[in-house]
Amino acid sequence: MTATYGVLLHDVQLGKNVSALLTERVSGAYALRGHETWEDYRQAAMEAAREGEAYVEPKVLWNWSAIHKKFNRLLPHCLFGVECGDQVQGFMLTESDKHRCRLPDQDRKAIVYIQSVQTAPWNDIRLGGKRRYRGVGLVMLSAAIAQSRELGFKGRIGLHAIGSAESFYERHGLACLGVDADCNGYKYYEGSTAWADDFGR
Amino acid sequence: MNVRPGSTSKKTMTLNLTDAEMTALEQLCVDRDMSKTAILRQALRLYQLIDERVKAGEKVFFGDDLDKEKKELVVL
């Protein structure tokens, strides 16, 4: 069942926080709308790049509409979206059945695992454009912690980070447990209950 | 930040368990550091996931690194 919550994003142009809407278990129409808007932007950016504008293709391109179709019926998976200015600003897929904690003091305990998370291409400065909104990553981390608490996992979360996102998770205090050879060599990060309690304070 | 996913309204039900089932549930609570409700909700998520995949024609197996033999889990 879909549910929505008020959150804040930072509008870079206005220089202030603005209201946004976080949706838990987004609909198929929502996922498709987000995917199509992002794809239109990407195509236009690639076209502009041929004319000399700055644009770098993201390393990973997820089709969030296809992700929704694949996982939407399954209880362990949850697709979140955050909307602002009538556009989808970010997506996150979590799962709560397959992964276990790896930190020694919470080894093998249940965890909310962030399977994939992405901000809209116009918010990703790595792609070369001017960022419209900041804070999507923080909203999604907060959502994963809240989901973990609600499921009885006491705020514990984990994820594998693509190289360019490592600094974001390190900046926000997630513990890095090193390179995971079983996951394309990506680094694995985990947040403990204590970390979750401190997060956002 | 006002983020409270999962806090949508919930339905309450009464669950009757045998002593053995309650003992197993309580042991899982200790092992997993989770409440009884959280354990049972997690069990439901897993059961639904397995059921969906079996209905889609997949099979579930148990195995380990030493014993290469795999044993199929039959989901009733």
CSV table of C-alpha atoms in Angstrom, one decimal, chain A residues 26-170:
chain,number,residue,atom,x,y,z
A,26,VAL,CA,5.2,3.9,-5.4
A,27,SER,CA,2.7,3.0,-8.0
A,28,GLY,CA,3.6,1.8,-11.5
A,29,ALA,CA,2.4,5.1,-13.0
A,30,TYR,CA,4.7,7.0,-10.6
A,31,ALA,CA,7.7,4.8,-11.5
A,32,LEU,CA,7.0,5.1,-15.2
A,33,ARG,CA,6.6,8.9,-15.0
A,34,GLY,CA,9.9,9.2,-13.2
A,35,HIS,CA,11.7,6.9,-15.6
A,36,GLU,CA,10.4,8.7,-18.7
A,37,THR,CA,11.2,12.2,-17.3
A,38,TRP,CA,14.7,11.1,-16.4
A,39,GLU,CA,15.2,9.4,-19.8
A,40,ASP,CA,14.0,12.5,-21.6
A,41,TYR,CA,16.4,14.6,-19.7
A,42,ARG,CA,19.3,12.2,-20.4
A,43,GLN,CA,18.5,12.2,-24.1
A,44,ALA,CA,18.4,16.0,-24.2
A,45,ALA,CA,21.6,16.2,-22.2
A,46,MET,CA,23.4,13.8,-24.6
A,47,GLU,CA,22.1,15.9,-27.5
A,48,ALA,CA,23.4,19.0,-25.9
A,49,ALA,CA,26.7,17.3,-25.1
A,50,ARG,CA,27.2,16.8,-28.9
A,51,GLU,CA,26.9,20.6,-29.1
A,52,GLY,CA,29.6,21.1,-26.5
A,53,GLU,CA,27.6,21.2,-23.2
A,54,ALA,CA,29.0,19.4,-20.2
A,55,TYR,CA,27.4,16.0,-19.6
A,56,VAL,CA,28.8,12.7,-18.4
A,57,GLU,CA,26.7,9.5,-18.8
A,58,PRO,CA,26.0,7.9,-15.3
A,59,LYS,CA,28.0,4.7,-14.7
A,60,VAL,CA,24.8,2.9,-13.9
A,61,LEU,CA,21.5,3.4,-15.6
A,62,TRP,CA,18.5,1.8,-13.8
A,63,ASN,CA,15.1,1.5,-15.3
A,64,TRP,CA,12.9,2.3,-12.3
A,65,SER,CA,9.8,1.3,-14.2
A,66,ALA,CA,11.2,-2.1,-14.8
A,67,ILE,CA,12.4,-2.4,-11.2
A,68,HIS,CA,8.8,-1.6,-10.1
A,69,LYS,CA,7.3,-4.2,-12.3
A,70,LYS,CA,9.8,-6.8,-11.0
A,71,PHE,CA,9.5,-6.2,-7.3
A,72,ASN,CA,6.3,-4.4,-6.6
A,73,ARG,CA,4.2,-7.4,-5.5
A,74,LEU,CA,6.9,-8.7,-3.1
A,75,LEU,CA,6.6,-7.7,0.5
A,76,PRO,CA,10.4,-7.8,1.2
A,77,HIS,CA,11.0,-5.2,-1.4
A,78,CYS,CA,9.9,-1.6,-1.2
A,79,LEU,CA,10.4,1.1,-3.8
A,80,PHE,CA,10.5,4.7,-2.5
A,81,GLY,CA,10.3,7.9,-4.5
A,82,VAL,CA,10.7,11.5,-3.6
A,83,GLU,CA,8.9,14.2,-5.5
A,84,CYS,CA,9.4,18.0,-5.6
A,85,GLY,CA,8.4,20.6,-8.2
A,86,ASP,CA,6.1,18.1,-9.9
A,87,GLN,CA,9.0,15.8,-10.8
A,88,VAL,CA,10.4,12.7,-9.3
A,89,GLN,CA,13.8,13.7,-7.7
A,90,GLY,CA,14.9,10.2,-6.5
A,91,PHE,CA,14.2,6.6,-6.2
A,92,MET,CA,15.4,3.9,-3.8
A,93,LEU,CA,14.7,0.2,-3.7
A,94,THR,CA,15.1,-1.6,-0.3
A,95,GLU,CA,14.9,-5.3,0.6
A,96,SER,CA,14.5,-6.8,4.0
A,97,ASP,CA,14.9,-10.6,3.5
A,98,LYS,CA,18.3,-11.5,1.9
A,99,HIS,CA,21.1,-9.6,3.7
A,100,ARG,CA,22.3,-9.9,7.3
A,101,CYS,CA,24.4,-7.5,9.3
A,102,ARG,CA,28.2,-7.9,9.1
A,103,LEU,CA,29.4,-5.6,11.8
A,104,PRO,CA,30.8,-7.8,14.6
A,105,ASP,CA,28.5,-6.4,17.3
A,106,GLN,CA,25.3,-7.0,15.3
A,107,ASP,CA,26.5,-9.9,13.2
A,108,ARG,CA,23.8,-11.8,11.3
A,109,LYS,CA,21.0,-9.6,12.6
A,110,ALA,CA,18.2,-8.5,10.2
A,111,ILE,CA,18.9,-5.4,8.2
A,112,VAL,CA,17.2,-3.1,5.6
A,113,TYR,CA,19.5,-3.4,2.6
A,114,ILE,CA,19.5,-0.5,0.1
A,115,GLN,CA,19.6,-2.4,-3.2
A,116,SER,CA,19.7,0.7,-5.4
A,117,VAL,CA,19.3,4.4,-4.9
A,118,GLN,CA,19.5,7.2,-7.4
A,119,THR,CA,18.9,10.9,-7.6
A,120,ALA,CA,17.4,12.5,-10.7
A,121,PRO,CA,20.0,13.2,-13.4
A,122,TRP,CA,19.6,17.0,-13.0
A,123,ASN,CA,20.5,16.6,-9.3
A,124,ASP,CA,23.7,14.6,-9.9
A,125,ILE,CA,26.6,17.0,-10.2
A,126,ARG,CA,28.8,14.1,-11.3
A,127,LEU,CA,26.9,14.3,-14.7
A,128,GLY,CA,28.2,17.8,-15.3
A,129,GLY,CA,24.9,19.8,-15.1
A,130,LYS,CA,23.7,22.4,-12.6
A,131,ARG,CA,22.1,20.8,-9.6
A,132,ARG,CA,18.4,21.6,-9.0
A,133,TYR,CA,17.8,19.9,-5.6
A,134,ARG,CA,20.1,18.7,-2.8
A,135,GLY,CA,19.3,16.3,-0.1
A,136,VAL,CA,17.7,13.3,-1.9
A,137,GLY,CA,20.4,11.0,-0.5
A,138,LEU,CA,19.8,12.1,3.0
A,139,VAL,CA,16.0,11.7,2.6
A,140,MET,CA,16.5,8.2,1.3
A,141,LEU,CA,18.9,7.3,4.1
A,142,SER,CA,16.4,8.6,6.7
A,143,ALA,CA,13.7,6.6,5.0
A,144,ALA,CA,15.7,3.4,5.1
A,145,ILE,CA,16.5,3.9,8.8
A,146,ALA,CA,12.8,4.6,9.5
A,147,GLN,CA,11.8,1.5,7.6
A,148,SER,CA,14.3,-0.6,9.5
A,149,ARG,CA,12.9,0.7,12.8
A,150,GLU,CA,9.4,0.0,11.7
A,151,LEU,CA,10.2,-3.6,10.7
A,152,GLY,CA,11.8,-4.2,14.1
A,153,PHE,CA,15.4,-4.0,12.8
A,154,LYS,CA,16.3,-1.2,15.1
A,155,GLY,CA,17.6,1.2,12.4
A,156,ARG,CA,20.2,-1.2,11.0
A,157,ILE,CA,20.9,-0.6,7.3
A,158,GLY,CA,23.4,-1.8,4.8
A,159,LEU,CA,24.4,-1.2,1.2
A,160,HIS,CA,27.1,-1.6,-1.5
A,161,ALA,CA,28.3,1.8,-2.8
A,162,ILE,CA,29.4,2.5,-6.4
A,163,GLY,CA,32.8,4.2,-6.2
A,164,SER,CA,31.6,7.8,-6.7
A,165,ALA,CA,29.1,7.5,-3.9
A,166,GLU,CA,31.5,6.1,-1.3
A,167,SER,CA,32.4,9.6,0.0
A,168,PHE,CA,28.7,10.4,0.7
A,169,TYR,CA,28.3,7.3,2.9
A,170,GLU,CA,31.6,7.9,4.7
